Structure formats: C-alpha cells, structure tokens
mmCIF file of C-alpha atoms in Angstrom:
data_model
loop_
_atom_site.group_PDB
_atom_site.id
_atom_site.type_symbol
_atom_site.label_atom_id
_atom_site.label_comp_id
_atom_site.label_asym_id
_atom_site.label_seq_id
_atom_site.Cartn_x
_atom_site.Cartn_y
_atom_site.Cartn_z
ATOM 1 C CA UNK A 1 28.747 -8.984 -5.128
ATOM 2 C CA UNK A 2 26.991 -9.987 -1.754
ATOM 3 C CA UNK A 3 26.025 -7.019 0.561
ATOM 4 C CA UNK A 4 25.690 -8.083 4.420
ATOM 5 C CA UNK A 5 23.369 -5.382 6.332
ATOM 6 C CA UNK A 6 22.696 -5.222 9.908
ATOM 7 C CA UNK A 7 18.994 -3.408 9.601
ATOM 8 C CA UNK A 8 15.808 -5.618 9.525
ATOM 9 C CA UNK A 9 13.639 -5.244 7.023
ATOM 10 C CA UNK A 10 10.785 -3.619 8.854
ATOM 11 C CA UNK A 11 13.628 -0.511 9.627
ATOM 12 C CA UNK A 12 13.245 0.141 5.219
ATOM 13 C CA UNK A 13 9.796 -0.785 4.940
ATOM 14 C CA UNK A 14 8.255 1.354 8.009
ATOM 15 C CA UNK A 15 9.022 5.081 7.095
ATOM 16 C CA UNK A 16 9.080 4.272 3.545
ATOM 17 C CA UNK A 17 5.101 3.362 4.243
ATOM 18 C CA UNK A 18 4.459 5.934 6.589
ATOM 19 C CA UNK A 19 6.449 8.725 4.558
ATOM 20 C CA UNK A 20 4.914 7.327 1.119
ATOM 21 C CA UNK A 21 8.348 7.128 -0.546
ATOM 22 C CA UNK A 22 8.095 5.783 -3.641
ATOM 23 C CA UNK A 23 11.986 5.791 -4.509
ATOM 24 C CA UNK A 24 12.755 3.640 -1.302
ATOM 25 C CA UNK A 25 9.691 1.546 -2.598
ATOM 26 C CA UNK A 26 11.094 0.935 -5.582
ATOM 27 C CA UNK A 27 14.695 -0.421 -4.596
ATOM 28 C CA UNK A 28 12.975 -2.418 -2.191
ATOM 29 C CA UNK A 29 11.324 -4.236 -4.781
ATOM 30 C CA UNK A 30 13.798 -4.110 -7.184
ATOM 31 C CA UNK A 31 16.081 -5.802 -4.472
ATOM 32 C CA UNK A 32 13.697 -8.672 -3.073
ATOM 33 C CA UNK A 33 13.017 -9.318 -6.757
ATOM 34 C CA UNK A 34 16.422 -9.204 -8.719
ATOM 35 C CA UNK A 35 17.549 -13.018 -9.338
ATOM 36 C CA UNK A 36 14.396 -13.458 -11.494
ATOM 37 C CA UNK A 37 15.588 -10.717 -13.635
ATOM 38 C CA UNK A 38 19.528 -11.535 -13.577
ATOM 39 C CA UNK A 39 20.857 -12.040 -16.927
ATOM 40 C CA UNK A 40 24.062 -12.404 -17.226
ATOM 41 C CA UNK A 41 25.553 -8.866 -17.150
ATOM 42 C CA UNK A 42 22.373 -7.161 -17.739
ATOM 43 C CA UNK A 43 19.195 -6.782 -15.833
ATOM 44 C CA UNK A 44 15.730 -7.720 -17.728
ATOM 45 C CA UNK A 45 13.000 -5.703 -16.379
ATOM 46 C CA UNK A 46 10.830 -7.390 -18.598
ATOM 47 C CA UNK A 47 10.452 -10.338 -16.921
ATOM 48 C CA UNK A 48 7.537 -11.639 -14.122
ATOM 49 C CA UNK A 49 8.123 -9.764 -10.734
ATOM 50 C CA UNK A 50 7.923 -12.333 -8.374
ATOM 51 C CA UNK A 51 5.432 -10.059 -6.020
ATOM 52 C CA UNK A 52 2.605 -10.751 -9.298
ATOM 53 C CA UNK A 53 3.129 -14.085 -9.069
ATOM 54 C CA UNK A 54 2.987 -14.120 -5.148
ATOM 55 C CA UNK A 55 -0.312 -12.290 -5.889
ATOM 56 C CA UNK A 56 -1.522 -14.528 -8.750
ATOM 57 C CA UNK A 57 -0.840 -17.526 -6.506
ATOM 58 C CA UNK A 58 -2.821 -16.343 -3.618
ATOM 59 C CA UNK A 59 -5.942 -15.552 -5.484
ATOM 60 C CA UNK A 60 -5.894 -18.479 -7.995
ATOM 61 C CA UNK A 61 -7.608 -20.846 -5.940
ATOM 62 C CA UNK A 62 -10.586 -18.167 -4.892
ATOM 63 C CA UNK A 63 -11.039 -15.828 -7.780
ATOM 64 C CA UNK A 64 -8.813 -16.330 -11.103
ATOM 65 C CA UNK A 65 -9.750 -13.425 -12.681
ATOM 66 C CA UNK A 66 -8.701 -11.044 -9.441
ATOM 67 C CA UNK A 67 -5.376 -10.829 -11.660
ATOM 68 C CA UNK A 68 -6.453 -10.094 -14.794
ATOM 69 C CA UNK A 69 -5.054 -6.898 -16.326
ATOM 70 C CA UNK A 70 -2.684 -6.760 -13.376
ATOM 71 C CA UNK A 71 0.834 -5.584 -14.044
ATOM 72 C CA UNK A 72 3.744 -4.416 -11.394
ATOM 73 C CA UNK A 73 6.153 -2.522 -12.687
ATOM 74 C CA UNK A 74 7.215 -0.768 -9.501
ATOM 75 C CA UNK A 75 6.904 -0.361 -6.129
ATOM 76 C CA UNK A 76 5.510 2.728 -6.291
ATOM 77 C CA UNK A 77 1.584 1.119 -5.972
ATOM 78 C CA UNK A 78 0.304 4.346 -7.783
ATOM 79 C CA UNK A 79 2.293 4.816 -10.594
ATOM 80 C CA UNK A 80 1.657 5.123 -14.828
ATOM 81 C CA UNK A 81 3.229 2.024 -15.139
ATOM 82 C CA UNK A 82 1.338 -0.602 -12.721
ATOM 83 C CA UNK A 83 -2.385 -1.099 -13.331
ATOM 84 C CA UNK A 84 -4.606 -1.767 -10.325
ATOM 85 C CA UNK A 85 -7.957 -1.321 -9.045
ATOM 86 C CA UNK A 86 -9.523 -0.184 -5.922
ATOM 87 C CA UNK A 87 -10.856 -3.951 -5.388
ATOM 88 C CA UNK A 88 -7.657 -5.624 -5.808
ATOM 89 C CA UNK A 89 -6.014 -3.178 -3.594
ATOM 90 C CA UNK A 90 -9.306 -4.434 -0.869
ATOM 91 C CA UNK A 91 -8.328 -7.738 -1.345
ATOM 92 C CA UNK A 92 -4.611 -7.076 -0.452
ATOM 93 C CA UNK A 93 -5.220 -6.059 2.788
ATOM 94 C CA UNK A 94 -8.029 -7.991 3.729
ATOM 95 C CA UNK A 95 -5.147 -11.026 2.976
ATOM 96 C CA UNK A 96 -2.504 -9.043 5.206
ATOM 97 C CA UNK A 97 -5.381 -8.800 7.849
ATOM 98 C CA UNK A 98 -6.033 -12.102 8.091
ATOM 99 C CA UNK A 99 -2.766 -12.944 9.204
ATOM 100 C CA UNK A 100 -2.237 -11.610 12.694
ATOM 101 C CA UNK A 101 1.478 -10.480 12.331
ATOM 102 C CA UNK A 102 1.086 -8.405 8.860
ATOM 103 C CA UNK A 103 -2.153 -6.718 10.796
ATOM 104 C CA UNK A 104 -0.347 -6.045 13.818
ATOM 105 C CA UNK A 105 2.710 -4.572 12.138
ATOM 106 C CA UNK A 106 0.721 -2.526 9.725
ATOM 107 C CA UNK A 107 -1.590 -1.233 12.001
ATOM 108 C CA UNK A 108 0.774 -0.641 15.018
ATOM 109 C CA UNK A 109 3.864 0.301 13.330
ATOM 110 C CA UNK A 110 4.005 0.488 9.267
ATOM 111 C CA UNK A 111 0.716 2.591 7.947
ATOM 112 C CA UNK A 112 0.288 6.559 8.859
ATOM 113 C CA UNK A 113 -2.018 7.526 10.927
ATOM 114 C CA UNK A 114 -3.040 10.806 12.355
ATOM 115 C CA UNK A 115 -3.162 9.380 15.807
ATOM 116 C CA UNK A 116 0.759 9.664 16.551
ATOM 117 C CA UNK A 117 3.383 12.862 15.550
ATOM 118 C CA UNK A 118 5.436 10.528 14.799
ATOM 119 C CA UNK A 119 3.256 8.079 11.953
ATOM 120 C CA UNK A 120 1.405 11.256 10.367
ATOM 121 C CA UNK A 121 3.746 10.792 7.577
ATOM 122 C CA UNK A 122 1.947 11.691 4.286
ATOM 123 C CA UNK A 123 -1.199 12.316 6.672
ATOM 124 C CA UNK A 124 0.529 15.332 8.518
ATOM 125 C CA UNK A 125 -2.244 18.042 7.505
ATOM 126 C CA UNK A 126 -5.189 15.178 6.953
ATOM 127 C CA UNK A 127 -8.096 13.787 9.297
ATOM 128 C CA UNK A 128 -6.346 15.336 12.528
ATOM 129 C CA UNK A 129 -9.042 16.314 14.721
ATOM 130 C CA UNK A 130 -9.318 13.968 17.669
ATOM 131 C CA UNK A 131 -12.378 12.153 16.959
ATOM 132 C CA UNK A 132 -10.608 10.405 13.962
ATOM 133 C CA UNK A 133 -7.897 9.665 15.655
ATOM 134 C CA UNK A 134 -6.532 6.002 16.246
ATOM 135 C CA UNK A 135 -9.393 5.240 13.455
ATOM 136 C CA UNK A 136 -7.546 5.470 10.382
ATOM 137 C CA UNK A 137 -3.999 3.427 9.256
ATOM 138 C CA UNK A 138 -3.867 4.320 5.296
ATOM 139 C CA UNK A 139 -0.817 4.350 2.894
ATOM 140 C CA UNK A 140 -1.727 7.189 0.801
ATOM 141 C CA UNK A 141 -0.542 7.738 -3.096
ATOM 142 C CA UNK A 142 -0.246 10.628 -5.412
ATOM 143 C CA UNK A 143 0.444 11.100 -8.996
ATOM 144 C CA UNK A 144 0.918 14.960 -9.741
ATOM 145 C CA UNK A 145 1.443 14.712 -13.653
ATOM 146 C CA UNK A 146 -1.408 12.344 -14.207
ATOM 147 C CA UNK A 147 -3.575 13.924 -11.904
ATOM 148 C CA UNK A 148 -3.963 10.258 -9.216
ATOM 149 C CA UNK A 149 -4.478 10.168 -5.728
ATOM 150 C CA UNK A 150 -5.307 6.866 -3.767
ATOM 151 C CA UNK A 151 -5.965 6.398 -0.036
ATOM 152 C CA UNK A 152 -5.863 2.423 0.805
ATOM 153 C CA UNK A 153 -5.772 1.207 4.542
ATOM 154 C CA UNK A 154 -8.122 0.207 7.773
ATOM 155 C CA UNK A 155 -10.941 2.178 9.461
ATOM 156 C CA UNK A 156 -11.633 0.955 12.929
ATOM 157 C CA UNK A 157 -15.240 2.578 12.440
ATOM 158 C CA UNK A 158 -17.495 3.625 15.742
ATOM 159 C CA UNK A 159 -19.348 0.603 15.602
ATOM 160 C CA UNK A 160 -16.702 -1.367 16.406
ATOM 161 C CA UNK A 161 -15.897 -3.134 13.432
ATOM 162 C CA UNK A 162 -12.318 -3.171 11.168
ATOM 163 C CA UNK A 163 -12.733 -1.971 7.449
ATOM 164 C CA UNK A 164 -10.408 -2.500 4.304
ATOM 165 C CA UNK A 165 -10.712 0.519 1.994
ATOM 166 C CA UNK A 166 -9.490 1.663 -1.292
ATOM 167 C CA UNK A 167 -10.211 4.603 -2.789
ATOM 168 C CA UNK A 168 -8.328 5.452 -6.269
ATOM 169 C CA UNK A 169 -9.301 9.200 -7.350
ATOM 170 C CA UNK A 170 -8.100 9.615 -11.231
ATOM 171 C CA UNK A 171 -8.096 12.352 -13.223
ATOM 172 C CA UNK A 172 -8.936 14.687 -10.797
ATOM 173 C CA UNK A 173 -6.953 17.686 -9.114
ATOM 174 C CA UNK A 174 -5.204 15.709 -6.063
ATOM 175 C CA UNK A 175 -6.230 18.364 -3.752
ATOM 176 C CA UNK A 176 -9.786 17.520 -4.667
ATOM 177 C CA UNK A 177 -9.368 13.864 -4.473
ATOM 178 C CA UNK A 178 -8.043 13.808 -0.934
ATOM 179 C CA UNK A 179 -11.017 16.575 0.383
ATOM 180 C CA UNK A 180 -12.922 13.517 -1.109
ATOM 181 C CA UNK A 181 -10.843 10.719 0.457
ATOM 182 C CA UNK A 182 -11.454 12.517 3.806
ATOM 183 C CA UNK A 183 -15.066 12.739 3.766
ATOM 184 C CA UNK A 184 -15.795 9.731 2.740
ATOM 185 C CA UNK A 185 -13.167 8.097 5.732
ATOM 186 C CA UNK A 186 -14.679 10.031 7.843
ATOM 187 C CA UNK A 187 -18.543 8.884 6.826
ATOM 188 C CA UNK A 188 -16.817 4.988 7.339
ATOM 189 C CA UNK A 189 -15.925 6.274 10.840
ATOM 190 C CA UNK A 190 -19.376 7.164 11.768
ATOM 191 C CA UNK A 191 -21.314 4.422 9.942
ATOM 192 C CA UNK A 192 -23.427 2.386 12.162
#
C-alpha cells in the first residue's frame, strides 16, 4: 500500500531533533529505508541500512577506515544497538556543514538551542543564561539503563569561529555527564 502525505519532511524531522525523540527517529528511518529490507511478506532488519552505506560512500574516498566498526540499527543515534564514536559523529556534521542548506536548516531551524522558547527542546533547563545564548545548536542523547549521554552539534565560539563537537559520556550517571557536557560547551564558547 502507497501512503500520499501532504507534510514535508522537515515538519517530522524538526521537533523530532529539537525534542530528541527517538521513537519518531526511528520510523523515520525505518520509512526512508524500507525497500532495501522488503522481502516478500516479511521485513529483514538484517540487511544494510541504506543511511551506512550513504555514510560508507561519503568517507571512502577520504578515510576508509572512518566506517569501521560502524553499525545503524536505529535512528535513535544513542542507542545499545548502533556503535559510534565521538569522531565519526564530528565528521557528520562537519559534512552537513559544508553544504550550505543542511547548515542553514540545522542551525536555524532543526537543532535545540537555548536561544529560542520555542527550540529549547531537550535543552529546556541547560546552558540558559544569556551569554550562551545563540552559541550552541546540539541534538542531545540519553541512555538511562546503560547509563549514556551524548551532546553533538555547533558552537559559534566568542572568537568568531563555527565548531563541530561530540561529546559521548558512557557509563556515567547522565546527570553527571551533562554538568560535564555544559562546562566543557561553555569553555568552547570562551576559547580564544
């Protein structure tokens, strides 16, 4: 069965970023990657997602081992099942910085921030005095049971300059990890 919807894409993808919903994040993927796992009546979850490949593709050429060990099993980002680092993480959004439309969108519209009421998101009670404002577009990530908590995004830092950053805290209380993920966003804010 075909579905016909009358939303763009960016109306799915935008709170599901800025709210950190990992179940929307999920059928997102699931849906932009289903034909590769069609068979017949069944679905085979086993296969390829077509967003590794996309990823394997992109980095061949510059780095072949930037893939190694890398498995998406979700959408989730931070989840048990997908294995990625802090680096690779970097070099996926130094890639969607390069290109000026991915930038704009994620900076303008698609990560939280705690410049706006409205893009706080998973941010709400994080970074919110006013001097770190309009500095900071993450996508944050948690993992209660396993004790995870990631913070990935851009600094627009006091000297001027734009910063990737990924930092994956594991093993660790999450309240911890983010009082770390703060301070050290906020020492990238100041660095000179």
């Amino acid at each position: 069965y075909v579905a016909t919807v009358s939303h763009r894409l960016t109306d799915v993808i935008t709170p599901m970023m800025i709210h950190s919903s990992n179940i929307k994040a999920d059928a997102l993927m699931y849906h932009l990657d289903y034909k590769r796992g069609l068979q017949r009546e069944r679905m085979d979850w086993d296969v390829r997602h077509d967003i590794e490949l996309f990823w394997q593709e992109t980095f061949a050429a510059d780095d072949p081992g930037t893939m190694r060990g890398f498995v998406f099993n979700d959408g989730s980002g931070l989840s048990p099942d997908n294995r990625l680092t802090a680096a690779f993480l970097v070099e996926m959004l130094k890639y969607a910085y390069a290109d000026t439309a991915i930038r704009r969108y994620f900076i303008d519209e698609a990560l939280a921030t705690p410049d706006s009421g409205l893009r706080r998101g998973s941010l709400l009670s994080r970074m919110s005095r006013p001097e770190y404002r309009g500095k900071i577009f993450c996508k944050t990530g948690t993992m209660t049971t396993k004790g995870g908590s990631s913070l990935a995004g851009y600094i627009h830092s006091d000297d001027g300059h734009w910063y990737a950053f990924a930092i994956i805290n594991v093993d660790s209380p999450v309240a911890e990890a983010r009082i770390f993920q703060d301070k050290l966003c906020k020492m990238m804010i100041k660095a000179k």
